[in-house]
């Protein structure tokens, strides 16, 4: 795979620089009490240009929805209109009910096992066996999410990557739960960009409800997940297939403890810069009780610094 070959050229850099917690002069400043892992990958140069704790595991929150979408689309060639609507709201406005529908139908943690093998993710694992329904408890790292974007850009079927990245390029400001998901990259980096955000641990009600209309369709929320489109009326660019694709054999990812359980997490990830030259992934965990306003302000400032550190 081309993305693995390109990332391999950066792995000696990650090993040679030693513990990333010892920040070099001019490096992005991680606020006291905040844990951060980040990677900036330059697609033009073919290497990592900025990083910190790239292999450090975080609980995924909604960033895992990219993996859920990849697995769903790659295990079938026919997608119903109702599922296309669910993919739209899951990716654009981070709808949790849509994610739960795909998660349950895809076998829950087996989705993560399949994608980790197929994309050769080294730090990604499913939720613990006693919490199988908690897709947001999937473990991820900044480097693995950078690899995921590389996979979509260079190795995935164009119909799969085009659909997923097309939605991320049109991410709405308001999440379907009312949280404002324009923090981090959307606030700190000049557009255009394609982003997938993640947050967990801030409660179910936003402190101030986002006041812009989410980029969703009413039909997506009201259409049952089991509804399918007749085969005689193709619903998407995916052509009919007799059976789902089976993931290649390999070692299954092993679930471990949920990272930072009890601490809120806030993640900003995506493609940034002219012609989407850079992949940028910033994962963060905050002290228990940190407010949404404080966390988003800190992550936006840090995202700007990370971007500048990797693109200057």
XYZ file of C-alpha atoms in Angstrom:
312
model
C 0.000 0.000 0.000
C 1.368 3.399 -0.927
C 0.225 5.098 2.278
C 2.114 2.552 4.380
C 5.282 3.037 2.377
C 5.080 6.802 2.795
C 4.339 6.626 6.498
C 7.167 4.149 6.974
C 9.615 6.868 5.954
C 8.406 8.881 8.936
C 8.553 6.162 11.568
C 12.311 6.568 12.200
C 11.602 10.233 12.907
C 9.008 9.318 15.516
C 11.396 6.891 17.202
C 14.479 9.082 17.031
C 13.063 12.189 18.621
C 12.502 10.567 21.998
C 9.578 11.336 24.360
C 7.399 13.946 22.745
C 6.452 15.335 26.152
C 9.809 17.129 26.194
C 8.701 19.884 23.832
C 11.341 21.565 21.706
C 11.616 25.364 21.634
C 8.888 26.779 19.460
C 6.813 23.593 19.657
C 3.045 23.820 20.204
C 2.217 24.521 23.846
C -0.010 21.886 25.442
C -1.878 23.453 28.394
C -1.192 22.142 31.890
C -3.375 19.141 32.700
C -4.190 18.461 29.042
C -2.914 15.308 27.347
C -2.366 15.619 23.600
C -1.267 13.418 20.747
C -0.899 14.856 17.279
C 0.464 14.226 13.814
C 0.835 16.475 10.785
C 1.580 14.557 7.585
C 2.752 16.399 4.467
C 1.309 14.597 1.460
C 3.577 16.450 -0.936
C 6.799 15.653 0.935
C 5.587 12.190 1.950
C 6.462 12.451 5.637
C 5.462 13.524 9.127
C 6.367 17.166 9.742
C 5.146 17.574 13.326
C 4.187 15.078 16.006
C 3.735 14.421 19.692
C 2.865 11.101 21.335
C 1.711 9.807 17.955
C 1.119 6.257 19.272
C -0.617 7.350 22.488
C -4.097 5.824 22.722
C -7.200 7.922 23.292
C -10.815 6.883 23.382
C -12.166 7.723 19.985
C -15.478 9.439 20.680
C -16.984 10.221 17.251
C -13.739 9.988 15.273
C -14.452 6.246 15.038
C -17.336 7.078 12.696
C -14.794 7.261 9.864
C -13.854 3.618 10.485
C -17.519 2.640 10.792
C -18.236 4.254 7.419
C -15.233 2.609 5.731
C -16.241 -0.826 6.994
C -19.873 -0.398 6.010
C -19.107 0.723 2.464
C -16.344 -1.817 1.881
C -18.457 -4.777 2.944
C -21.112 -4.151 0.300
C -21.513 -2.755 -3.179
C -25.139 -1.797 -2.881
C -26.271 0.863 -0.419
C -29.874 1.862 0.163
C -31.068 5.419 0.047
C -31.906 5.288 3.740
C -28.354 4.193 4.569
C -26.910 6.933 2.372
C -28.962 9.387 4.425
C -27.654 7.870 7.651
C -24.062 8.108 6.389
C -24.649 11.743 5.547
C -25.768 12.762 9.035
C -23.237 10.504 10.765
C -20.324 12.109 8.932
C -21.509 15.696 8.468
C -23.189 16.366 11.817
C -21.827 13.439 13.853
C -25.213 11.842 14.479
C -24.934 9.179 17.185
C -28.106 7.255 16.336
C -26.850 6.731 12.789
C -23.521 5.455 14.125
C -25.290 3.066 16.501
C -27.329 1.654 13.626
C -24.225 0.859 11.552
C -22.343 -0.341 14.649
C -25.023 -2.845 15.604
C -25.565 -4.180 12.086
C -21.818 -4.459 11.451
C -21.093 -6.635 14.456
C -19.950 -3.931 16.870
C -16.319 -4.496 17.841
C -15.780 -6.711 14.820
C -15.967 -3.537 12.735
C -12.816 -2.307 14.455
C -11.092 -5.675 14.153
C -11.752 -5.749 10.409
C -10.649 -2.198 9.717
C -7.578 -2.447 11.958
C -6.420 -5.498 9.982
C -7.272 -4.077 6.596
C -5.680 -0.671 7.203
C -2.847 -2.121 9.342
C -3.610 0.109 12.284
C -1.278 -0.631 15.189
C -2.892 1.281 18.059
C -6.595 0.807 17.310
C -8.744 -1.655 19.265
C -12.460 -2.200 19.952
C -14.264 -1.330 23.176
C -13.946 -3.786 26.082
C -16.020 -6.953 25.799
C -18.252 -5.861 28.681
C -19.086 -2.579 26.904
C -19.744 -3.780 23.347
C -22.281 -1.096 22.472
C -20.028 1.829 23.305
C -18.479 2.567 19.917
C -16.982 5.779 21.323
C -14.823 3.655 23.645
C -12.781 2.391 20.697
C -9.071 3.105 21.219
C -7.255 5.132 18.551
C -3.996 7.040 18.133
C -3.089 10.137 16.153
C -0.846 8.089 13.859
C -3.573 5.523 13.148
C -6.067 8.226 12.206
C -3.450 9.794 9.925
C -3.053 6.346 8.345
C -6.817 6.179 7.939
C -6.887 9.430 5.985
C -3.946 8.188 3.899
C -5.916 5.038 3.130
C -8.917 7.041 1.976
C -6.774 9.300 -0.189
C -4.554 6.684 -1.824
C -5.880 3.138 -1.473
C -9.626 2.999 -0.930
C -12.024 2.541 -3.815
C -12.742 6.056 -5.171
C -16.447 5.515 -4.604
C -15.794 4.843 -0.912
C -13.312 7.669 -0.413
C -15.349 10.071 -2.517
C -18.465 9.550 -0.439
C -16.729 9.755 2.956
C -14.391 12.654 2.207
C -17.165 14.435 0.308
C -19.238 14.534 3.495
C -16.272 15.577 5.655
C -15.650 18.481 3.284
C -19.205 19.623 4.052
C -19.168 19.094 7.819
C -21.851 21.252 9.393
C -21.150 23.651 12.231
C -23.836 22.168 14.461
C -23.719 18.567 15.554
C -27.046 16.777 15.599
C -26.872 16.892 19.430
C -26.662 20.690 19.429
C -22.937 20.990 20.191
C -20.938 23.400 18.037
C -18.386 21.193 16.289
C -16.427 24.075 14.782
C -13.528 23.915 17.234
C -9.915 23.022 16.563
C -9.267 22.910 12.825
C -12.433 24.766 11.704
C -11.704 27.681 14.051
C -7.895 27.652 14.037
C -6.981 26.810 10.440
C -7.981 28.678 7.308
C -10.286 26.709 5.042
C -11.244 24.920 3.023
C -10.820 21.744 5.012
C -12.418 18.340 5.478
C -12.923 17.419 9.135
C -14.184 14.751 11.492
C -14.493 15.921 15.064
C -15.018 13.993 18.282
C -16.074 14.830 21.835
C -17.113 12.874 24.892
C -17.572 13.582 28.583
C -19.332 16.956 28.354
C -22.834 15.692 29.030
C -25.698 15.288 26.605
C -26.809 18.937 26.590
C -24.543 21.678 25.211
C -23.971 24.695 27.489
C -25.104 26.905 24.601
C -27.010 25.191 21.835
C -25.533 25.678 18.382
C -27.808 28.098 16.543
C -27.076 27.194 12.941
C -29.144 24.634 11.033
C -27.291 21.305 10.827
C -26.427 20.039 7.348
C -28.810 17.127 7.615
C -31.970 15.910 6.000
C -35.190 15.345 7.962
C -35.632 12.043 6.170
C -32.423 10.695 7.635
C -33.723 10.868 11.173
C -37.131 9.420 10.353
C -36.139 6.626 7.978
C -35.811 3.228 9.702
C -32.334 1.745 9.357
C -33.772 -1.525 8.090
C -35.476 0.091 5.110
C -33.845 -0.893 1.833
C -34.221 0.193 -1.753
C -35.346 -2.390 -4.323
C -32.484 -3.816 -6.369
C -34.161 -2.625 -9.547
C -33.623 0.995 -8.524
C -29.965 1.547 -7.658
C -29.654 4.033 -4.816
C -25.975 4.934 -5.062
C -22.805 4.664 -7.145
C -22.344 1.191 -5.650
C -23.373 -1.569 -8.028
C -25.105 -4.757 -6.837
C -22.887 -7.466 -5.381
C -23.865 -11.039 -4.455
C -22.140 -10.979 -1.054
C -20.239 -8.668 1.291
C -16.486 -8.470 1.018
C -14.698 -10.464 3.721
C -11.750 -8.882 5.490
C -8.390 -10.512 4.890
C -7.283 -12.919 7.643
C -5.002 -11.512 10.277
C -4.538 -10.904 13.971
C -7.595 -9.362 15.571
C -7.220 -6.155 17.514
C -7.376 -6.797 21.255
C -9.600 -4.647 23.413
C -7.996 -3.114 26.472
C -8.926 -0.573 29.144
C -10.840 2.476 27.945
C -8.303 5.322 27.664
C -8.886 8.344 29.899
C -12.223 7.087 31.165
C -13.569 9.773 33.478
C -11.815 12.570 31.596
C -13.512 14.499 28.784
C -11.897 14.108 25.365
C -11.957 16.508 22.417
C -10.534 15.633 18.997
C -10.102 17.511 15.720
C -8.930 15.687 12.599
C -8.904 16.183 8.859
C -7.358 17.436 5.638
C -6.072 21.006 5.598
C -4.149 23.467 3.475
C -4.085 24.186 -0.274
C -5.245 21.132 -2.226
C -5.555 19.293 1.114
C -1.790 18.986 1.259
C -1.645 18.133 4.946
C -3.315 15.520 7.095
C -3.718 16.843 10.621
C -4.827 14.832 13.643
C -5.052 16.292 17.156
C -6.419 14.123 19.975
C -6.785 15.522 23.499
C -7.939 14.512 26.983
C -8.760 17.130 29.630
C -8.950 17.177 33.438
C -12.215 15.935 34.888
C -14.728 18.752 35.167
C -13.206 20.935 32.448
C -15.940 22.944 30.773
C -16.806 22.700 27.097
C -15.925 26.348 26.569
C -12.474 25.972 28.112
C -11.703 22.731 26.269
C -12.741 24.036 22.858
C -10.783 27.269 23.342
C -7.660 25.324 24.329
C -7.982 22.863 21.452
C -8.550 25.610 18.899
C -5.428 27.469 20.051
C -3.421 24.240 20.089
C -4.715 23.243 16.635
C -3.487 26.528 15.183
C -0.056 25.978 16.731
C 0.113 22.370 15.550
C -0.810 23.428 12.018
C 1.870 26.128 11.971
C 4.467 23.737 13.397
C 3.834 21.214 10.631
C 3.421 23.544 7.680
C 5.983 26.305 8.232
